Amino acid sequence: MTSRHRAHVAMFSIAAHGHVNPSLEVIRELVARGHRVSYAIPASFAEKVAATGAEPVVYNSTLPTDDDPDAWGTEPIDYIEPFLSDAVQALPQLADAFAGDEPDLVLHDITSYPAPVLAHRWGVPAVSLWPNLVPWEGYEEEVAEPMLAGLKASERGKAYYTRFENWLAGHGIDTHPDRFVARPRRAVVLIPEALQPHADRVDESVYTFVGACQGDRAEQGDWQRPADAEKVLLVSLGSAMTKQPDFYRECLRAFGDLPGWHVVLQIGKFVDPAELGEIPGNVEVRSWVPQLAVLKQADAFITHAGAGGSQEGLATATPMVAVPLATDQFGNAEMLEALGVARQLPLAEATADALRKAVLELVDDPEVARRLDDVRQRMAAEGGTRRAADLIEAELPHVTKG
């Protein structure tokens, strides 16, 4: 039998729901196993982190937050420069915070560049908790290089890479920035393999898929399906890019007063319900809902296809209409459609007629239900939270035999 000492684990992430939420059940499990977990996070997420039993280590961040998604800009370089700038100013804060209390193991979100630098400085293992799809063998040549060629040729892009390389070199790391970000030493992937493109070409010695780590989410509250609802539809575009009043009005036109249907329309905090006009009687409009609780009772899901929502839809075997808005959402939408459990609609084509047609076809197709059940079973076999914690414990030093 193998036993381990009570370890000090340090987790590092940023103030974004899509990066913090996937890690929470894993952290809760590590705490339950007796480990001490310090979680470096900006103040806005400290309370959520503390609820897992971890100790928040609060640092100041310069990154745009979910409260101001427009602050990210519009050019590709606008999406990557802030992470480096934030890392440069956050690293000294984090080094001071852990001085004299260095961890045995570093866990980190893919966006937390200071974490592997600190692990290198401290001489401890680093494990990435990866919340979305991972690069496969050939990814750089097939996707990254064509996508970044223009950026790397620009003056601003050259300056970014020079600054990044110099920052890493100053801390004794000679890895190229692209590999530093996308090719960790070890990664526990918090999505199901079903969502991963070219899964057969992923390096299994680095990336291990554990599927959904969802927990019971009881602290988020419950939702009750109305007694007279024959079918329930959830519409949610996540927490960040929710300022889409035109899209919500199309949903109202598509499903308002549709016989037998009850619609839960989550509009986020950037849209006033008054902007939507008259709300049909079968629609409840919310700024936020306990998404997993609704999905457990829903018959269909219109989603932006973020990693969290995509796997929650799969875990609850809910047919999906994917309307991707940014980043990995497009790849997730393609994977969901390829699995035969979703339809993908570009935002510009997500009209009332198209949305209604897609939803009704999905829920009436028994083959979609069969495929969803198959994916759900495959996800359950991946192990989820307990498997993630097992993999992390396997990376801890100071193993003793007994």
PDB file of C-alpha atoms in Angstrom, residues 115-288:
ATOM      1  CA  ALA A 115       2.843  29.271 -11.412  1.00  0.00           C
ATOM      2  CA  PRO A 116       5.268  27.126 -13.462  1.00  0.00           C
ATOM      3  CA  VAL A 117       7.925  29.814 -13.025  1.00  0.00           C
ATOM      4  CA  LEU A 118       7.539  29.561  -9.253  1.00  0.00           C
ATOM      5  CA  ALA A 119       7.533  25.754  -9.406  1.00  0.00           C
ATOM      6  CA  HIS A 120      10.837  25.962 -11.283  1.00  0.00           C
ATOM      7  CA  ARG A 121      12.246  28.343  -8.667  1.00  0.00           C
ATOM      8  CA  TRP A 122      11.072  26.164  -5.774  1.00  0.00           C
ATOM      9  CA  GLY A 123      12.146  22.904  -7.383  1.00  0.00           C
ATOM     10  CA  VAL A 124       8.714  21.275  -7.017  1.00  0.00           C
ATOM     11  CA  PRO A 125       6.487  19.509  -9.563  1.00  0.00           C
ATOM     12  CA  ALA A 126       3.907  21.519 -11.512  1.00  0.00           C
ATOM     13  CA  VAL A 127       0.620  20.087 -12.804  1.00  0.00           C
ATOM     14  CA  SER A 128      -1.732  22.017 -15.050  1.00  0.00           C
ATOM     15  CA  LEU A 129      -5.468  21.752 -14.417  1.00  0.00           C
ATOM     16  CA  TRP A 130      -6.532  22.160 -18.029  1.00  0.00           C
ATOM     17  CA  PRO A 131     -10.168  23.347 -18.443  1.00  0.00           C
ATOM     18  CA  ASN A 132     -10.592  23.008 -22.216  1.00  0.00           C
ATOM     19  CA  LEU A 133      -9.310  21.173 -25.308  1.00  0.00           C
ATOM     20  CA  VAL A 134      -5.586  20.413 -25.454  1.00  0.00           C
ATOM     21  CA  PRO A 135      -3.037  20.520 -28.290  1.00  0.00           C
ATOM     22  CA  TRP A 136      -2.543  17.261 -30.141  1.00  0.00           C
ATOM     23  CA  GLU A 137       0.561  16.065 -31.939  1.00  0.00           C
ATOM     24  CA  GLY A 138       0.712  18.271 -35.035  1.00  0.00           C
ATOM     25  CA  TYR A 139      -1.403  21.046 -33.492  1.00  0.00           C
ATOM     26  CA  GLU A 140       1.332  23.650 -33.877  1.00  0.00           C
ATOM     27  CA  GLU A 141       1.792  22.997 -37.600  1.00  0.00           C
ATOM     28  CA  GLU A 142      -1.902  22.572 -38.395  1.00  0.00           C
ATOM     29  CA  VAL A 143      -3.475  25.269 -36.242  1.00  0.00           C
ATOM     30  CA  ALA A 144      -1.179  27.467 -34.172  1.00  0.00           C
ATOM     31  CA  GLU A 145       1.402  28.477 -36.752  1.00  0.00           C
ATOM     32  CA  PRO A 146      -1.083  29.499 -39.472  1.00  0.00           C
ATOM     33  CA  MET A 147      -3.221  31.301 -36.887  1.00  0.00           C
ATOM     34  CA  LEU A 148      -0.308  33.223 -35.346  1.00  0.00           C
ATOM     35  CA  ALA A 149       1.788  33.900 -38.456  1.00  0.00           C
ATOM     36  CA  GLY A 150       0.469  37.416 -38.973  1.00  0.00           C
ATOM     37  CA  LEU A 151       0.748  38.278 -35.303  1.00  0.00           C
ATOM     38  CA  LYS A 152       4.352  37.069 -35.089  1.00  0.00           C
ATOM     39  CA  ALA A 153       5.292  39.110 -38.164  1.00  0.00           C
ATOM     40  CA  SER A 154       3.876  42.340 -36.702  1.00  0.00           C
ATOM     41  CA  GLU A 155       5.983  44.761 -34.666  1.00  0.00           C
ATOM     42  CA  ARG A 156       3.661  44.425 -31.700  1.00  0.00           C
ATOM     43  CA  GLY A 157       3.820  40.645 -31.932  1.00  0.00           C
ATOM     44  CA  LYS A 158       7.616  40.625 -32.132  1.00  0.00           C
ATOM     45  CA  ALA A 159       7.811  42.872 -29.089  1.00  0.00           C
ATOM     46  CA  TYR A 160       5.457  40.556 -27.185  1.00  0.00           C
ATOM     47  CA  TYR A 161       7.532  37.443 -27.898  1.00  0.00           C
ATOM     48  CA  THR A 162      10.793  39.227 -27.086  1.00  0.00           C
ATOM     49  CA  ARG A 163       9.386  40.399 -23.761  1.00  0.00           C
ATOM     50  CA  PHE A 164       8.041  36.910 -22.975  1.00  0.00           C
ATOM     51  CA  GLU A 165      11.340  35.186 -23.841  1.00  0.00           C
ATOM     52  CA  ASN A 166      13.328  37.682 -21.785  1.00  0.00           C
ATOM     53  CA  TRP A 167      10.975  37.255 -18.801  1.00  0.00           C
ATOM     54  CA  LEU A 168      11.329  33.476 -18.896  1.00  0.00           C
ATOM     55  CA  ALA A 169      15.101  33.640 -19.377  1.00  0.00           C
ATOM     56  CA  GLY A 170      15.363  35.968 -16.412  1.00  0.00           C
ATOM     57  CA  HIS A 171      13.907  33.160 -14.305  1.00  0.00           C
ATOM     58  CA  GLY A 172      16.117  30.430 -15.739  1.00  0.00           C
ATOM     59  CA  ILE A 173      13.636  29.022 -18.234  1.00  0.00           C
ATOM     60  CA  ASP A 174      14.684  28.602 -21.887  1.00  0.00           C
ATOM     61  CA  THR A 175      11.384  27.217 -23.208  1.00  0.00           C
ATOM     62  CA  HIS A 176       9.744  29.062 -26.123  1.00  0.00           C
ATOM     63  CA  PRO A 177       6.678  31.017 -24.934  1.00  0.00           C
ATOM     64  CA  ASP A 178       4.273  28.993 -27.081  1.00  0.00           C
ATOM     65  CA  ARG A 179       5.490  25.714 -25.611  1.00  0.00           C
ATOM     66  CA  PHE A 180       5.592  27.214 -22.117  1.00  0.00           C
ATOM     67  CA  VAL A 181       1.861  27.990 -22.400  1.00  0.00           C
ATOM     68  CA  ALA A 182       0.589  24.975 -24.340  1.00  0.00           C
ATOM     69  CA  ARG A 183       2.969  22.132 -23.507  1.00  0.00           C
ATOM     70  CA  PRO A 184       3.100  21.609 -19.732  1.00  0.00           C
ATOM     71  CA  ARG A 185       5.109  18.898 -18.027  1.00  0.00           C
ATOM     72  CA  ARG A 186       1.871  17.246 -16.828  1.00  0.00           C
ATOM     73  CA  ALA A 187      -1.797  18.114 -17.243  1.00  0.00           C
ATOM     74  CA  VAL A 188      -5.031  16.819 -15.756  1.00  0.00           C
ATOM     75  CA  VAL A 189      -7.672  17.684 -18.344  1.00  0.00           C
ATOM     76  CA  LEU A 190     -11.034  18.633 -16.851  1.00  0.00           C
ATOM     77  CA  ILE A 191     -13.126  17.874 -19.924  1.00  0.00           C
ATOM     78  CA  PRO A 192     -14.299  14.567 -21.362  1.00  0.00           C
ATOM     79  CA  GLU A 193     -12.235  13.041 -24.135  1.00  0.00           C
ATOM     80  CA  ALA A 194     -15.381  13.199 -26.269  1.00  0.00           C
ATOM     81  CA  LEU A 195     -14.875  16.974 -26.600  1.00  0.00           C
ATOM     82  CA  GLN A 196     -11.236  16.658 -27.695  1.00  0.00           C
ATOM     83  CA  PRO A 197     -10.377  17.000 -31.404  1.00  0.00           C
ATOM     84  CA  HIS A 198      -7.914  14.372 -32.654  1.00  0.00           C
ATOM     85  CA  ALA A 199      -7.973  12.607 -29.291  1.00  0.00           C
ATOM     86  CA  ASP A 200      -6.018   9.714 -30.782  1.00  0.00           C
ATOM     87  CA  ARG A 201      -3.088  12.102 -31.359  1.00  0.00           C
ATOM     88  CA  VAL A 202      -2.919  13.528 -27.826  1.00  0.00           C
ATOM     89  CA  ASP A 203       0.193  12.660 -25.807  1.00  0.00           C
ATOM     90  CA  GLU A 204      -1.247  10.522 -23.011  1.00  0.00           C
ATOM     91  CA  SER A 205       1.988  10.770 -21.019  1.00  0.00           C
ATOM     92  CA  VAL A 206       1.257  14.485 -20.563  1.00  0.00           C
ATOM     93  CA  TYR A 207      -2.517  14.945 -20.803  1.00  0.00           C
ATOM     94  CA  THR A 208      -5.013  12.751 -18.924  1.00  0.00           C
ATOM     95  CA  PHE A 209      -8.744  13.317 -19.437  1.00  0.00           C
ATOM     96  CA  VAL A 210     -10.846  12.926 -16.294  1.00  0.00           C
ATOM     97  CA  GLY A 211     -14.131  14.318 -17.607  1.00  0.00           C
ATOM     98  CA  ALA A 212     -16.617  16.353 -15.615  1.00  0.00           C
ATOM     99  CA  CYS A 213     -15.712  17.337 -12.036  1.00  0.00           C
ATOM    100  CA  GLN A 214     -19.035  18.882 -11.160  1.00  0.00           C
ATOM    101  CA  GLY A 215     -20.019  18.094  -7.570  1.00  0.00           C
ATOM    102  CA  ASP A 216     -23.587  18.508  -6.380  1.00  0.00           C
ATOM    103  CA  ARG A 217     -23.578  22.353  -6.691  1.00  0.00           C
ATOM    104  CA  ALA A 218     -26.038  22.530  -3.783  1.00  0.00           C
ATOM    105  CA  GLU A 219     -24.637  25.904  -2.749  1.00  0.00           C
ATOM    106  CA  GLN A 220     -25.862  27.372  -6.037  1.00  0.00           C
ATOM    107  CA  GLY A 221     -29.479  26.696  -5.148  1.00  0.00           C
ATOM    108  CA  ASP A 222     -32.128  24.574  -6.820  1.00  0.00           C
ATOM    109  CA  TRP A 223     -34.602  24.964  -9.665  1.00  0.00           C
ATOM    110  CA  GLN A 224     -37.987  23.321  -9.985  1.00  0.00           C
ATOM    111  CA  ARG A 225     -39.563  22.323 -13.285  1.00  0.00           C
ATOM    112  CA  PRO A 226     -43.088  23.777 -13.543  1.00  0.00           C
ATOM    113  CA  ALA A 227     -45.739  21.088 -13.132  1.00  0.00           C
ATOM    114  CA  ASP A 228     -47.376  21.953 -16.468  1.00  0.00           C
ATOM    115  CA  ALA A 229     -44.152  21.976 -18.508  1.00  0.00           C
ATOM    116  CA  GLU A 230     -44.070  19.168 -21.059  1.00  0.00           C
ATOM    117  CA  LYS A 231     -40.629  20.280 -22.282  1.00  0.00           C
ATOM    118  CA  VAL A 232     -38.000  22.589 -20.768  1.00  0.00           C
ATOM    119  CA  LEU A 233     -35.439  24.619 -22.725  1.00  0.00           C
ATOM    120  CA  LEU A 234     -32.478  26.365 -21.133  1.00  0.00           C
ATOM    121  CA  VAL A 235     -30.817  29.253 -22.990  1.00  0.00           C
ATOM    122  CA  SER A 236     -27.493  30.425 -21.587  1.00  0.00           C
ATOM    123  CA  LEU A 237     -24.435  32.097 -23.095  1.00  0.00           C
ATOM    124  CA  GLY A 238     -22.326  31.670 -19.960  1.00  0.00           C
ATOM    125  CA  SER A 239     -21.063  34.459 -17.723  1.00  0.00           C
ATOM    126  CA  ALA A 240     -18.869  36.735 -19.846  1.00  0.00           C
ATOM    127  CA  MET A 241     -20.102  37.448 -23.384  1.00  0.00           C
ATOM    128  CA  THR A 242     -23.768  37.760 -22.493  1.00  0.00           C
ATOM    129  CA  LYS A 243     -24.505  41.205 -23.898  1.00  0.00           C
ATOM    130  CA  GLN A 244     -26.609  39.799 -26.746  1.00  0.00           C
ATOM    131  CA  PRO A 245     -30.109  41.369 -26.557  1.00  0.00           C
ATOM    132  CA  ASP A 246     -30.855  40.725 -30.246  1.00  0.00           C
ATOM    133  CA  PHE A 247     -30.167  37.012 -29.783  1.00  0.00           C
ATOM    134  CA  TYR A 248     -32.405  36.838 -26.719  1.00  0.00           C
ATOM    135  CA  ARG A 249     -35.219  38.513 -28.652  1.00  0.00           C
ATOM    136  CA  GLU A 250     -34.851  35.845 -31.357  1.00  0.00           C
ATOM    137  CA  CYS A 251     -35.183  33.181 -28.660  1.00  0.00           C
ATOM    138  CA  LEU A 252     -38.363  34.808 -27.394  1.00  0.00           C
ATOM    139  CA  ARG A 253     -39.776  34.829 -30.917  1.00  0.00           C
ATOM    140  CA  ALA A 254     -38.755  31.207 -31.426  1.00  0.00           C
ATOM    141  CA  PHE A 255     -40.105  29.698 -28.230  1.00  0.00           C
ATOM    142  CA  GLY A 256     -42.446  32.230 -26.659  1.00  0.00           C
ATOM    143  CA  ASP A 257     -45.870  30.625 -26.211  1.00  0.00           C
ATOM    144  CA  LEU A 258     -44.705  27.438 -27.995  1.00  0.00           C
ATOM    145  CA  PRO A 259     -47.263  24.896 -26.745  1.00  0.00           C
ATOM    146  CA  GLY A 260     -45.989  22.647 -23.970  1.00  0.00           C
ATOM    147  CA  TRP A 261     -42.596  24.376 -23.658  1.00  0.00           C
ATOM    148  CA  HIS A 262     -41.192  26.237 -20.664  1.00  0.00           C
ATOM    149  CA  VAL A 263     -38.131  28.400 -21.366  1.00  0.00           C
ATOM    150  CA  VAL A 264     -35.455  29.445 -18.887  1.00  0.00           C
ATOM    151  CA  LEU A 265     -33.633  32.401 -20.455  1.00  0.00           C
ATOM    152  CA  GLN A 266     -30.436  33.465 -18.707  1.00  0.00           C
ATOM    153  CA  ILE A 267     -29.401  36.908 -19.967  1.00  0.00           C
ATOM    154  CA  GLY A 268     -26.451  37.764 -17.710  1.00  0.00           C
ATOM    155  CA  LYS A 269     -25.812  41.056 -15.963  1.00  0.00           C
ATOM    156  CA  PHE A 270     -25.276  43.279 -18.997  1.00  0.00           C
ATOM    157  CA  VAL A 271     -28.823  43.198 -20.396  1.00  0.00           C
ATOM    158  CA  ASP A 272     -31.912  44.743 -18.800  1.00  0.00           C
ATOM    159  CA  PRO A 273     -35.002  42.519 -19.236  1.00  0.00           C
ATOM    160  CA  ALA A 274     -36.863  45.649 -20.332  1.00  0.00           C
ATOM    161  CA  GLU A 275     -34.712  45.656 -23.508  1.00  0.00           C
ATOM    162  CA  LEU A 276     -36.374  42.422 -24.586  1.00  0.00           C
ATOM    163  CA  GLY A 277     -39.898  43.772 -24.828  1.00  0.00           C
ATOM    164  CA  GLU A 278     -42.907  41.763 -23.728  1.00  0.00           C
ATOM    165  CA  ILE A 279     -41.961  38.459 -22.086  1.00  0.00           C
ATOM    166  CA  PRO A 280     -44.263  35.548 -23.018  1.00  0.00           C
ATOM    167  CA  GLY A 281     -45.907  33.702 -20.135  1.00  0.00           C
ATOM    168  CA  ASN A 282     -43.932  30.492 -20.694  1.00  0.00           C
ATOM    169  CA  VAL A 283     -40.543  32.225 -20.368  1.00  0.00           C
ATOM    170  CA  GLU A 284     -38.679  33.008 -17.146  1.00  0.00           C
ATOM    171  CA  VAL A 285     -35.919  35.570 -17.630  1.00  0.00           C
ATOM    172  CA  ARG A 286     -33.037  35.447 -15.161  1.00  0.00           C
ATOM    173  CA  SER A 287     -29.683  37.195 -14.892  1.00  0.00           C
ATOM    174  CA  TRP A 288     -28.270  33.934 -13.523  1.00  0.00           C
TER     175      TRP A 288
END
